Amino acid sequence: MPKDLTNLPIAITGASSGIGAATAMACAKAGMPVAIAARRADKLADVATKIKQAGGRVITVNCDVTKPEECAALIDATVREFGSIYSVFANAGYGVEQSFLSQTDEEIRAMFETNFWGSVNVIRPALAHMTKAGNGHVLWCSSCLAKIGLPMYSSYCASKAMQDHFARATRHELRSAGIFVSSVHPIGTKTEFFEKVEGRGAKLLSKSPERFMQPASRVADAVVACLRKPKGEVWTSLPMRMGLGFAGMFPRLADFALARMMDQRMKRAT
Ligand SMILES: NC(=O)c1ccc[n+]([C@@H]2O[C@H](COP(=O)([O-])OP(=O)(O)OC[C@H]3O[C@@H](n4cnc5c(N)ncnc54)[C@H](OP(=O)(O)O)[C@@H]3O)[C@@H](O)[C@H]2O)c1
C-alpha cells in the first residue's frame, strides 16, 4: 500500500531552480509541507509563490549547504514551522567540465564541499529528529554519472559516486531505526545545470542531443513515487540504467565506447 504523504514535512536543498524546485512542487501537491532552501532568496520566493498558488504549505530558508550551521538552521526551521520532519532531499549541487590537470586542489575540494559535504551537512541534523521519531526518508540527489567516470568530469562524477555509496551503506545502517535511504540518479535534465556548466566553459556535456534530455518534473515525480513506495535507487531511464549495469560488467568495452563517444563530442565541440 503506497504511503500517504499528507502532512509529512520535507526539507529540500537546491530548491531555487531545476530538480529541487520541481520536486518541491510535486511534494507539496502530494500534501507534504515543504521547506525549500538555497542561496538565491528571490528565486526561492518565486518557487514558494507558485507552491502557495497551487495550495501547498511552504517556507523558504536561505542556506548555503557548505555551511553546517545554515543546514542545521534549515532543519530547525522545518521542525519549528511544521512540528516535525519526515524527509530530507539533499539536492543542491553543481557541475564543472574541466580536466584533472587544469583543476586546482581548491576547485576539487569546493565541488566535494557542495555536492558531498553539502548533503552530509543537511542529512545529519535531519537524522537526529528521524531517529527520535523512529521513521523518516533520506534522499540523496546523485546522478547516473555516479556509476561511470566521464572524461573532463572526474571530480563531479567522484562527488556523485560518494553520495551514491554513502546512501547505499547508510540504507542498511539505518533500516533498523525505521529510516529509509534512497539515491536519485537523474540522466541529463533540462535545468539551469547545463547553462551554469556552459558558463564555466563546458563544450562536451552541453552538446548532449535534445532527445536524451528529460524535464525536471520527471525526476520530481519519481522522487514522490519513491517517497510513497520506498526503493533504494531512483532511476528515470531504464536504457541508461541497463547500459551502465552493462558498462560495469564489461569495463573494457565500456572504455572503448566512451573513448569513441568523447572523440565524436570533441569533434563536434571544435
Ligand atoms: N541537470 C542534470 O542533468 C542533472 C543530472 C544528474 C544529476 N543532477 C543533480 O541534480 C541536482 C540539482 O541540479 P539541477 O539540475 O536542478 O541544477 P540547477 O537548476 O542548477 O539547481 C542547482 C541548485 O543547487 C543550488 N545550490 C548550488 N550550490 C549551492 C550551495 N552551495 N548552497 C545551497 N544551494 C546550492 C542552487 O541554488 P542557489 O544557486 O540559489 O544556491 C540550485 O537551486 C544537482 O545535485 C545535480 O548534480 C542534475
XYZ file of C-alpha atoms and ligand atoms in Angstrom:
318
model
C 0.000 0.000 0.000
C 1.606 3.358 -1.018
C 2.381 5.705 1.875
C 0.038 8.656 2.375
C 2.366 11.689 2.323
C -0.211 14.174 3.626
C 1.266 16.351 6.403
C 4.687 14.646 6.281
C 7.187 17.549 6.131
C 10.189 17.526 3.803
C 13.243 19.827 3.576
C 14.750 20.258 0.098
C 18.088 21.916 -0.688
C 18.853 23.437 -4.090
C 15.166 24.245 -4.473
C 15.568 27.643 -6.146
C 15.600 26.009 -9.594
C 15.569 22.788 -11.603
C 15.072 19.411 -9.954
C 14.777 20.855 -6.427
C 12.079 23.375 -7.387
C 10.128 20.752 -9.382
C 10.368 18.256 -6.514
C 9.196 20.865 -4.007
C 6.100 21.489 -6.140
C 5.431 17.750 -6.609
C 5.822 17.073 -2.865
C 3.519 19.992 -1.997
C 0.922 18.677 -4.438
C 1.198 15.294 -2.673
C 0.249 17.070 0.579
C 3.703 17.444 2.124
C 4.602 20.716 3.878
C 7.879 21.763 2.222
C 10.872 23.746 3.490
C 12.790 24.950 0.458
C 16.382 26.121 0.710
C 19.049 27.699 -1.497
C 21.248 30.810 -1.628
C 19.184 32.927 -4.082
C 16.349 34.344 -1.972
C 14.489 35.903 -4.948
C 14.325 32.608 -6.838
C 13.222 30.754 -3.689
C 10.445 33.305 -3.166
C 9.199 32.703 -6.758
C 9.090 28.938 -6.159
C 7.259 29.474 -2.842
C 4.673 31.710 -4.515
C 3.914 29.027 -7.114
C 3.599 26.369 -4.401
C 1.203 28.559 -2.382
C -0.847 29.295 -5.515
C -1.163 25.524 -6.003
C -2.489 25.226 -2.418
C 0.705 23.927 -0.793
C 2.358 24.763 2.553
C 5.879 26.122 2.216
C 8.625 28.029 3.999
C 11.815 29.395 2.472
C 15.191 29.264 4.187
C 18.336 30.911 2.889
C 21.033 28.305 3.134
C 24.487 27.689 1.725
C 24.909 23.925 2.074
C 28.668 24.240 2.565
C 27.899 25.832 5.954
C 26.813 23.181 8.504
C 25.239 25.796 10.803
C 22.961 27.053 7.980
C 21.905 23.459 7.194
C 21.128 22.863 10.874
C 19.081 26.077 10.870
C 17.099 24.770 7.857
C 16.181 21.595 9.742
C 15.343 23.585 12.906
C 13.095 25.913 10.881
C 11.324 22.925 9.274
C 10.572 21.347 12.669
C 9.588 24.700 14.228
C 7.173 25.523 11.393
C 5.685 22.090 10.671
C 6.119 20.286 14.021
C 8.373 17.508 12.679
C 10.462 16.425 9.707
C 9.744 13.227 7.774
C 12.100 13.580 4.823
C 15.138 15.447 3.541
C 16.184 15.714 -0.109
C 19.880 16.668 -0.354
C 19.754 18.002 -3.889
C 21.979 21.113 -4.067
C 24.862 20.628 -6.449
C 26.755 21.834 -9.488
C 28.991 20.533 -12.259
C 32.223 21.622 -13.880
C 33.768 20.423 -17.117
C 37.498 20.550 -16.551
C 40.457 18.226 -16.934
C 42.120 16.945 -13.759
C 45.405 18.597 -14.753
C 43.804 22.027 -15.139
C 41.866 21.811 -11.849
C 43.397 23.062 -8.622
C 43.004 21.138 -5.368
C 40.853 24.026 -4.117
C 38.458 23.612 -7.066
C 38.141 19.874 -6.498
C 37.607 20.380 -2.759
C 34.983 23.065 -3.450
C 32.985 20.591 -5.532
C 33.118 17.975 -2.771
C 32.171 20.632 -0.202
C 28.908 21.362 -2.040
C 27.970 18.076 -3.695
C 29.045 15.647 -0.970
C 29.552 17.554 2.293
C 26.584 19.784 1.480
C 24.476 16.607 1.580
C 26.030 15.346 4.815
C 25.572 18.790 6.394
C 21.802 18.714 5.913
C 21.173 14.992 6.375
C 22.952 14.743 9.750
C 20.718 17.226 11.654
C 17.623 15.766 9.953
C 18.608 12.288 11.142
C 18.724 13.499 14.743
C 14.944 14.073 14.517
C 14.212 10.978 12.417
C 15.995 8.595 14.774
C 13.985 10.022 17.711
C 10.733 9.659 15.762
C 11.668 6.147 14.572
C 10.843 6.910 10.951
C 11.938 9.038 8.034
C 13.193 9.011 4.462
C 16.541 10.433 3.341
C 17.091 11.144 -0.365
C 20.443 11.985 -1.955
C 20.404 13.575 -5.409
C 23.264 11.700 -7.022
C 23.411 11.162 -10.807
C 23.617 8.456 -13.466
C 27.275 9.596 -13.614
C 27.792 8.087 -10.139
C 28.150 4.780 -11.965
C 30.763 5.789 -14.562
C 33.660 8.243 -14.795
C 33.162 10.699 -17.641
C 36.303 12.366 -19.050
C 36.568 16.036 -18.033
C 34.071 15.414 -15.204
C 36.281 13.444 -12.815
C 35.515 15.494 -9.694
C 31.794 15.784 -10.488
C 31.473 12.020 -11.108
C 33.501 11.276 -7.979
C 31.296 13.564 -5.865
C 28.168 11.817 -7.207
C 29.702 8.376 -6.565
C 30.447 9.439 -2.963
C 26.776 10.292 -2.491
C 25.720 7.001 -4.090
C 27.974 4.858 -1.898
C 27.096 6.765 1.266
C 23.401 6.311 0.513
C 23.789 2.615 -0.152
C 25.784 1.899 3.009
C 23.622 4.017 5.307
C 20.448 2.479 3.847
C 21.445 -0.721 5.629
C 22.728 1.013 8.775
C 19.514 2.980 9.284
C 16.944 0.371 8.309
C 16.579 -0.901 11.883
C 15.942 2.722 13.021
C 12.913 2.853 10.691
C 14.652 5.231 8.261
C 14.792 4.628 4.533
C 17.686 5.978 2.420
C 17.460 6.398 -1.359
C 19.813 7.723 -4.020
C 18.381 9.523 -7.047
C 20.145 9.079 -10.404
C 18.905 11.589 -12.984
C 20.077 11.447 -16.581
C 20.545 14.743 -18.488
C 17.754 17.004 -17.220
C 16.670 20.379 -18.622
C 17.604 22.722 -15.780
C 19.979 25.625 -15.158
C 22.671 22.994 -14.536
C 23.827 22.993 -18.160
C 23.718 26.795 -18.547
C 25.935 27.042 -15.475
C 28.324 24.334 -16.714
C 28.481 26.095 -20.101
C 29.062 29.378 -18.301
C 32.157 27.768 -16.771
C 33.442 26.909 -20.269
C 31.971 23.434 -20.965
C 31.999 22.133 -24.508
C 31.240 18.409 -24.220
C 28.338 17.627 -21.883
C 26.316 20.625 -23.037
C 26.304 19.094 -26.522
C 24.025 16.197 -25.386
C 21.344 15.706 -28.030
C 17.929 17.083 -27.009
C 16.307 13.638 -27.248
C 18.428 12.428 -24.332
C 17.260 15.249 -22.070
C 14.329 14.887 -19.657
C 12.193 17.544 -17.909
C 12.853 18.174 -14.190
C 9.247 17.151 -13.475
C 10.102 13.563 -14.419
C 12.692 13.377 -11.632
C 10.281 15.124 -9.246
C 7.523 12.593 -9.960
C 9.963 9.724 -9.482
C 11.048 11.147 -6.112
C 7.435 11.411 -4.942
C 6.797 7.840 -6.145
C 9.831 6.726 -4.102
C 8.545 8.556 -1.016
C 5.212 6.749 -1.442
C 6.809 3.380 -2.110
C 10.428 3.429 -0.922
C 13.162 1.943 -3.066
C 16.933 2.120 -2.870
C 17.733 3.762 -6.187
C 15.547 6.118 -8.206
C 16.084 5.967 -11.978
C 14.074 7.667 -14.691
C 15.688 5.951 -17.678
C 15.682 2.173 -17.978
C 18.051 2.144 -21.026
C 20.594 4.262 -19.094
C 20.310 2.055 -16.024
C 20.793 -1.096 -18.098
C 23.608 0.475 -20.139
C 25.514 1.461 -17.007
C 24.970 -2.002 -15.495
C 26.419 -3.457 -18.688
C 29.327 -0.982 -18.538
C 30.119 -2.194 -15.008
C 30.190 -5.814 -16.179
C 32.361 -5.103 -19.239
C 34.692 -2.208 -18.341
C 36.998 -2.609 -21.373
C 34.066 -2.495 -23.770
C 32.673 0.493 -21.839
C 36.040 2.293 -22.118
C 36.082 1.645 -25.868
C 32.546 3.061 -26.293
C 33.328 6.010 -24.014
C 36.501 6.854 -25.947
C 34.562 6.853 -29.245
C 31.758 8.956 -27.801
C 34.196 11.507 -26.400
C 36.128 11.694 -29.695
C 32.854 12.452 -31.524
C 31.869 15.094 -28.965
C 35.334 16.671 -29.114
C 34.994 16.915 -32.920
C 31.512 18.463 -32.639
C 32.752 20.895 -29.986
C 35.702 22.204 -32.053
N 20.505 18.562 -14.685
C 21.057 17.361 -14.855
O 21.223 16.890 -15.993
C 21.443 16.517 -13.666
C 21.738 15.173 -13.901
C 22.114 14.385 -12.813
C 22.157 14.913 -11.547
N 21.860 16.236 -11.347
C 21.933 16.762 -9.987
O 20.701 17.370 -9.655
C 20.906 18.313 -8.604
C 20.121 19.574 -8.929
O 20.653 20.147 -10.102
P 19.732 20.803 -11.239
O 19.921 20.014 -12.470
O 18.379 21.036 -10.735
O 20.530 22.177 -11.478
P 20.190 23.684 -11.052
O 18.916 24.116 -11.681
O 21.439 24.431 -11.359
O 19.957 23.603 -9.480
C 21.026 23.526 -8.572
C 20.510 24.002 -7.240
O 21.562 23.827 -6.277
C 21.645 25.029 -5.530
N 22.994 25.176 -4.993
C 24.177 25.102 -5.632
N 25.183 25.316 -4.783
C 24.623 25.538 -3.557
C 25.131 25.839 -2.264
N 26.441 25.954 -2.018
N 24.254 26.001 -1.248
C 22.919 25.890 -1.460
N 22.375 25.624 -2.656
C 23.218 25.461 -3.685
C 21.244 26.144 -6.481
O 20.677 27.240 -5.752
P 21.375 28.642 -5.434
O 22.344 28.932 -6.555
O 20.210 29.592 -5.369
O 22.026 28.445 -4.107
C 20.121 25.459 -7.260
O 18.901 25.596 -6.596
C 22.423 18.520 -8.507
O 22.910 17.827 -7.379
C 22.954 17.871 -9.783
O 24.243 17.357 -9.612
C 21.493 17.045 -12.382
